[in-house]
């Protein structure tokens, strides 16, 4: 297992307290822009995306080059159920799911990291590339949550 990859997995949510900052649960739920997800929706998506990644990883490890479709979160029942939960519950679920995923990633062998899954848009990728995609996608939504929170806090002034 690549120690750099594992370290990035272990530290990727370390900034969550700073991202959330002083925002209240109601502020986390508020959309600063009507067409953009709230911070809460971004966090719910990350929890859901972690579950999806666990499933994708299992398929890549068990099947020969499985085809994996792009995620359409707005129509995913699991995402919609997470959005209905409180921000505190979603953040706790996100942390718990990420701890599980971190353990799974830590246990991967080099041979397992080389197994291939076929992304419907990006094509064939080894599991290590899927894990990089996860981290980049996660960082993107943490960035969006940061800005949605700051916008809501500015609007409250």
XYZ file of N, CA and C in Angstrom:
471
model
N 0.849 -1.193 0.000
C 0.000 0.000 0.000
C 0.878 1.234 0.000
N 0.530 2.161 -0.836
C 1.226 3.438 -0.948
C 0.957 4.263 0.314
N 2.024 4.566 1.068
C 1.849 5.308 2.330
C 1.310 6.711 2.111
N 1.674 7.338 0.993
C 1.168 8.684 0.712
C -0.341 8.657 0.513
N -0.819 7.688 -0.243
C -2.261 7.555 -0.471
C -2.989 7.314 0.845
N -2.476 6.422 1.646
C -3.106 6.113 2.931
C -3.108 7.337 3.848
N -2.012 8.061 3.897
C -1.947 9.275 4.725
C -2.976 10.288 4.267
N -3.124 10.456 2.967
C -4.126 11.394 2.448
C -5.534 10.955 2.841
N -5.793 9.654 2.821
C -7.101 9.159 3.262
C -7.317 9.464 4.737
N -6.302 9.226 5.536
C -6.435 9.425 6.984
C -6.607 10.894 7.360
N -6.060 11.803 6.568
C -6.085 13.224 6.925
C -7.115 14.061 6.168
N -7.783 13.480 5.190
C -8.613 14.296 4.296
C -9.772 15.012 4.990
N -10.266 14.482 6.093
C -11.360 15.156 6.807
C -10.877 15.939 8.035
N -9.568 16.047 8.194
C -9.015 16.722 9.372
C -9.457 18.181 9.474
N -9.714 18.820 8.360
C -10.118 20.234 8.365
C -11.605 20.453 8.555
N -12.364 19.391 8.733
C -13.818 19.527 8.855
C -14.257 20.510 9.941
N -13.660 20.488 11.142
C -14.089 21.487 12.146
C -13.868 22.930 11.684
N -12.792 23.182 10.966
C -12.535 24.534 10.472
C -13.491 24.896 9.336
N -13.862 23.908 8.531
C -14.800 24.170 7.436
C -16.167 24.524 8.003
N -16.633 23.752 8.973
C -17.950 24.004 9.580
C -17.922 25.289 10.392
N -16.833 25.519 11.102
C -16.679 26.752 11.872
C -17.845 26.988 12.809
N -18.309 28.240 12.891
C -19.377 28.573 13.830
C -20.790 28.349 13.288
N -20.911 27.732 12.112
C -22.233 27.576 11.490
C -23.157 26.721 12.352
N -24.377 27.139 12.450
C -25.405 26.383 13.170
C -25.965 25.302 12.241
N -26.656 24.309 12.795
C -27.290 23.307 11.926
C -28.217 23.938 10.887
N -28.961 24.959 11.273
C -29.855 25.634 10.326
C -29.050 26.311 9.221
N -27.929 26.924 9.563
C -27.091 27.561 8.549
C -26.454 26.528 7.617
N -26.108 25.364 8.151
C -25.554 24.303 7.299
C -26.582 23.838 6.273
N -27.850 23.855 6.649
C -28.928 23.421 5.743
C -29.309 24.489 4.711
N -29.021 25.740 5.009
C -29.467 26.833 4.146
C -28.658 26.886 2.857
N -29.351 27.054 1.764
C -28.693 27.254 0.471
C -28.401 28.738 0.300
N -27.143 29.063 0.092
C -26.784 30.466 -0.134
C -27.167 30.897 -1.545
N -27.195 29.947 -2.446
C -27.625 30.163 -3.830
C -28.678 29.096 -4.136
N -29.836 29.482 -4.608
C -30.926 28.511 -4.775
C -30.572 27.296 -5.635
N -29.713 27.479 -6.619
C -29.391 26.397 -7.549
C -28.204 25.539 -7.086
N -27.599 25.890 -5.954
C -26.425 25.162 -5.453
C -26.769 24.433 -4.165
N -26.149 23.269 -3.976
C -26.352 22.525 -2.742
C -25.874 23.317 -1.534
N -26.528 23.110 -0.413
C -26.087 23.658 0.873
C -24.858 22.878 1.349
N -24.215 23.371 2.386
C -23.099 22.630 2.992
C -23.597 21.262 3.457
N -24.762 21.235 4.077
C -25.337 19.974 4.547
C -25.517 18.980 3.397
N -26.028 19.448 2.280
C -26.208 18.562 1.127
C -24.860 18.058 0.607
N -23.846 18.915 0.630
C -22.506 18.470 0.234
C -21.981 17.405 1.188
N -22.184 17.585 2.483
C -21.738 16.583 3.460
C -22.524 15.280 3.295
N -23.835 15.378 3.046
C -24.645 14.176 2.816
C -24.152 13.450 1.566
N -23.815 14.215 0.538
C -23.278 13.605 -0.678
C -21.965 12.885 -0.380
N -21.117 13.476 0.433
C -19.847 12.824 0.764
C -20.073 11.523 1.540
N -21.021 11.514 2.450
C -21.331 10.276 3.170
C -21.840 9.224 2.182
N -22.749 9.636 1.307
C -23.278 8.713 0.300
C -22.177 8.253 -0.650
N -21.331 9.170 -1.084
C -20.245 8.833 -2.007
C -19.252 7.864 -1.361
N -19.086 7.957 -0.053
C -18.214 7.013 0.655
C -18.815 5.610 0.589
N -20.122 5.501 0.812
C -20.802 4.200 0.679
C -20.675 3.659 -0.743
N -20.891 4.519 -1.713
C -20.788 4.126 -3.125
C -19.373 3.649 -3.430
N -18.381 4.348 -2.898
C -16.991 3.968 -3.131
C -16.683 2.609 -2.513
N -17.218 2.345 -1.330
C -17.035 1.025 -0.722
C -17.624 -0.067 -1.621
N -18.798 0.179 -2.167
C -19.428 -0.787 -3.077
C -18.611 -0.948 -4.358
N -18.162 0.162 -4.916
C -17.354 0.107 -6.140
C -16.062 -0.663 -5.894
N -15.435 -0.394 -4.778
C -14.186 -1.065 -4.436
C -14.417 -2.574 -4.330
N -15.496 -2.977 -3.681
C -15.815 -4.400 -3.547
C -16.020 -5.037 -4.919
N -16.717 -4.341 -5.798
C -16.945 -4.874 -7.153
C -15.628 -5.023 -7.905
N -14.764 -4.021 -7.815
C -13.472 -4.071 -8.510
C -12.634 -5.235 -7.980
N -12.713 -5.491 -6.693
C -11.939 -6.577 -6.095
C -12.531 -7.966 -6.406
N -13.833 -8.028 -6.650
C -14.497 -9.324 -6.847
C -14.760 -9.670 -8.307
N -15.002 -8.668 -9.135
C -15.383 -8.908 -10.529
C -14.220 -8.582 -11.458
N -14.286 -9.122 -12.649
C -13.264 -8.827 -13.646
C -13.687 -7.589 -14.437
N -12.980 -6.482 -14.228
C -13.198 -5.212 -14.938
C -14.680 -4.816 -15.001
N -15.331 -4.657 -13.846
C -16.757 -4.288 -13.864
C -16.974 -2.889 -14.451
N -18.095 -2.721 -15.143
C -18.497 -1.415 -15.642
C -19.190 -0.684 -14.504
N -18.736 0.516 -14.205
C -19.277 1.296 -13.096
C -19.793 2.621 -13.653
N -21.085 2.813 -13.493
C -21.748 4.008 -14.021
C -21.455 5.224 -13.153
N -21.536 6.396 -13.779
C -21.390 7.646 -13.041
C -22.531 7.780 -12.039
N -22.225 8.401 -10.937
C -23.206 8.612 -9.878
C -24.113 9.782 -10.233
N -25.410 9.615 -9.983
C -26.391 10.689 -10.165
C -27.052 10.921 -8.811
N -26.382 11.664 -7.920
C -26.823 11.729 -6.518
C -28.220 12.279 -6.297
N -28.654 13.220 -7.121
C -29.968 13.828 -6.883
C -31.111 12.827 -6.972
N -30.879 11.702 -7.630
C -31.939 10.707 -7.768
C -31.658 9.439 -6.962
N -30.617 9.459 -6.143
C -30.249 8.286 -5.344
C -31.019 8.298 -4.021
N -31.829 7.270 -3.758
C -32.599 7.235 -2.503
C -31.724 7.352 -1.250
N -30.552 6.730 -1.263
C -29.689 6.787 -0.069
C -29.225 8.212 0.203
N -28.923 8.960 -0.843
C -28.535 10.366 -0.681
C -29.715 11.174 -0.149
N -30.878 10.978 -0.728
C -32.060 11.738 -0.314
C -32.417 11.459 1.148
N -32.223 10.227 1.599
C -32.458 9.899 3.011
C -31.442 10.593 3.914
N -30.196 10.647 3.480
C -29.170 11.333 4.282
C -29.486 12.823 4.411
N -29.950 13.436 3.347
C -30.270 14.871 3.370
C -31.357 15.167 4.399
N -32.263 14.212 4.621
C -33.350 14.407 5.583
C -32.870 14.351 7.032
N -31.716 13.753 7.254
C -31.178 13.650 8.618
C -30.586 14.984 9.057
N -30.342 15.120 10.342
C -29.788 16.372 10.864
C -28.327 16.522 10.434
N -27.835 17.752 10.353
C -26.421 17.948 10.027
C -25.476 17.216 10.984
N -25.830 17.186 12.267
C -24.981 16.487 13.236
C -24.907 15.000 12.916
N -26.044 14.416 12.578
C -26.079 12.991 12.235
C -25.300 12.708 10.961
N -25.445 13.574 9.984
C -24.745 13.369 8.709
C -23.238 13.476 8.900
N -22.791 14.463 9.659
C -21.350 14.605 9.904
C -20.806 13.412 10.677
N -21.560 12.922 11.653
C -21.134 11.734 12.406
C -21.088 10.510 11.488
N -22.077 10.374 10.632
C -22.109 9.254 9.680
C -20.938 9.353 8.700
N -20.672 10.543 8.218
C -19.548 10.751 7.308
C -18.238 10.315 7.961
N -18.009 10.744 9.184
C -16.764 10.380 9.891
C -16.678 8.870 10.115
N -17.784 8.253 10.475
C -17.804 6.815 10.717
C -17.530 6.032 9.426
N -18.203 6.417 8.370
C -18.008 5.738 7.084
C -16.584 5.919 6.575
N -16.035 7.094 6.771
C -14.655 7.335 6.311
C -13.665 6.530 7.119
N -13.914 6.341 8.411
C -13.029 5.498 9.220
C -13.057 4.063 8.698
N -14.235 3.577 8.337
C -14.358 2.239 7.755
C -13.603 2.146 6.431
N -13.819 3.141 5.572
C -13.140 3.142 4.270
C -11.629 3.215 4.452
N -11.178 4.024 5.402
C -9.735 4.127 5.657
C -9.156 2.764 6.029
N -9.863 2.000 6.849
C -9.399 0.658 7.225
C -9.345 -0.264 6.014
N -10.351 -0.157 5.155
C -10.373 -0.985 3.952
C -9.215 -0.627 3.023
N -8.967 0.654 2.860
C -7.871 1.104 1.996
C -6.529 0.659 2.574
N -6.367 0.761 3.878
C -5.105 0.366 4.523
C -4.800 -1.114 4.320
N -5.833 -1.932 4.168
C -5.646 -3.380 4.031
C -5.374 -3.829 2.593
N -5.440 -2.913 1.634
C -5.266 -3.300 0.228
C -3.818 -3.643 -0.097
N -3.646 -4.671 -0.881
C -2.313 -5.049 -1.369
C -2.035 -4.315 -2.685
N -0.799 -4.330 -3.098
C -0.436 -3.716 -4.383
C -1.192 -4.394 -5.528
N -1.329 -5.709 -5.460
C -2.058 -6.432 -6.509
C -3.527 -5.988 -6.553
N -4.122 -5.779 -5.394
C -5.513 -5.307 -5.355
C -5.626 -3.894 -5.911
N -4.652 -3.050 -5.623
C -4.661 -1.670 -6.138
C -4.538 -1.633 -7.659
N -3.994 -2.701 -8.235
C -3.832 -2.775 -9.690
C -5.070 -3.330 -10.397
N -6.048 -3.852 -9.649
C -7.263 -4.381 -10.283
C -8.019 -3.244 -10.958
N -8.704 -3.566 -12.036
C -9.310 -2.550 -12.894
C -10.831 -2.551 -12.793
N -11.379 -1.338 -12.766
C -12.808 -1.119 -12.928
C -12.965 -0.161 -14.098
N -14.050 -0.297 -14.854
C -14.259 0.532 -16.035
C -15.279 1.615 -15.712
N -14.805 2.848 -15.648
C -15.683 3.990 -15.385
C -16.429 4.321 -16.670
N -17.731 4.561 -16.575
C -18.547 4.784 -17.768
C -18.106 6.005 -18.576
N -17.451 6.966 -17.951
C -16.981 8.147 -18.677
C -15.464 8.159 -18.856
N -14.720 7.703 -17.853
C -13.255 7.792 -17.885
C -12.576 6.535 -18.418
N -13.339 5.457 -18.564
C -12.772 4.219 -19.088
C -12.100 3.380 -18.017
N -11.249 2.421 -18.448
C -10.603 1.510 -17.505
C -9.628 2.249 -16.587
N -9.716 1.950 -15.295
C -8.817 2.559 -14.313
C -8.484 1.528 -13.241
N -7.210 1.485 -12.813
C -6.880 0.622 -11.678
C -7.518 1.196 -10.402
N -7.698 0.331 -9.410
C -8.316 0.762 -8.152
C -7.591 1.959 -7.561
N -6.269 2.013 -7.672
C -5.533 3.162 -7.120
C -6.015 4.476 -7.762
N -6.365 4.462 -9.046
C -6.902 5.669 -9.699
C -8.305 5.978 -9.184
N -9.102 4.932 -8.924
C -10.428 5.148 -8.343
C -10.313 5.831 -6.980
N -9.310 5.431 -6.202
C -9.114 6.031 -4.877
C -8.654 7.477 -4.991
N -7.828 7.765 -5.996
C -7.439 9.164 -6.253
C -8.665 9.982 -6.647
N -9.499 9.406 -7.501
C -10.731 10.082 -7.907
C -11.592 10.384 -6.684
N -11.703 9.427 -5.774
C -12.471 9.639 -4.548
C -11.938 10.844 -3.783
N -10.612 10.885 -3.573
C -10.019 11.972 -2.787
C -10.206 13.332 -3.450
N -10.063 13.385 -4.749
C -10.249 14.656 -5.472
C -11.710 15.093 -5.392
N -12.609 14.135 -5.583
C -14.040 14.441 -5.514
C -14.428 14.915 -4.114
N -13.915 14.233 -3.108
C -14.178 14.621 -1.724
C -13.670 16.039 -1.454
N -12.454 16.320 -1.874
C -11.872 17.658 -1.667
C -12.723 18.734 -2.342
N -13.211 18.426 -3.526
C -14.070 19.367 -4.260
C -15.316 19.705 -3.431
N -15.950 18.687 -2.844
C -17.174 18.949 -2.071
C -16.887 19.601 -0.721
N -15.738 19.338 -0.148
C -15.341 20.058 1.066
C -15.133 21.537 0.747
N -14.517 21.814 -0.384
C -14.318 23.188 -0.854
C -15.675 23.878 -1.053
N -16.595 23.191 -1.726
C -17.922 23.774 -1.939
C -18.632 24.033 -0.611
N -18.551 23.089 0.312
C -19.188 23.266 1.624
C -18.594 24.479 2.338
N -17.265 24.612 2.271
C -16.600 25.765 2.884
C -17.220 27.062 2.374
N -17.352 27.190 1.052
C -17.885 28.431 0.488
C -19.368 28.613 0.753
N -20.147 27.541 0.729
C -21.573 27.686 1.030
C -21.755 28.180 2.465
N -20.951 27.672 3.392
C -21.029 28.111 4.789
C -20.639 29.582 4.889
N -19.548 29.971 4.269
C -19.102 31.369 4.349
C -20.139 32.306 3.749
N -20.767 31.901 2.655
C -21.801 32.735 2.031
C -23.003 32.898 2.953
N -23.432 31.819 3.587
C -24.566 31.881 4.526
C -24.208 32.760 5.717
N -22.995 32.621 6.241
C -22.586 33.456 7.366
C -22.539 34.926 6.964
N -22.082 35.217 5.759
C -22.064 36.619 5.283
C -23.482 37.167 5.130
N -24.388 36.347 4.637
C -25.776 36.776 4.466
C -26.443 37.056 5.803
N -25.972 36.405 6.855
C -26.555 36.582 8.195
C -26.101 37.890 8.842
N -25.083 38.509 8.312
C -24.580 39.757 8.906
C -25.451 40.935 8.613
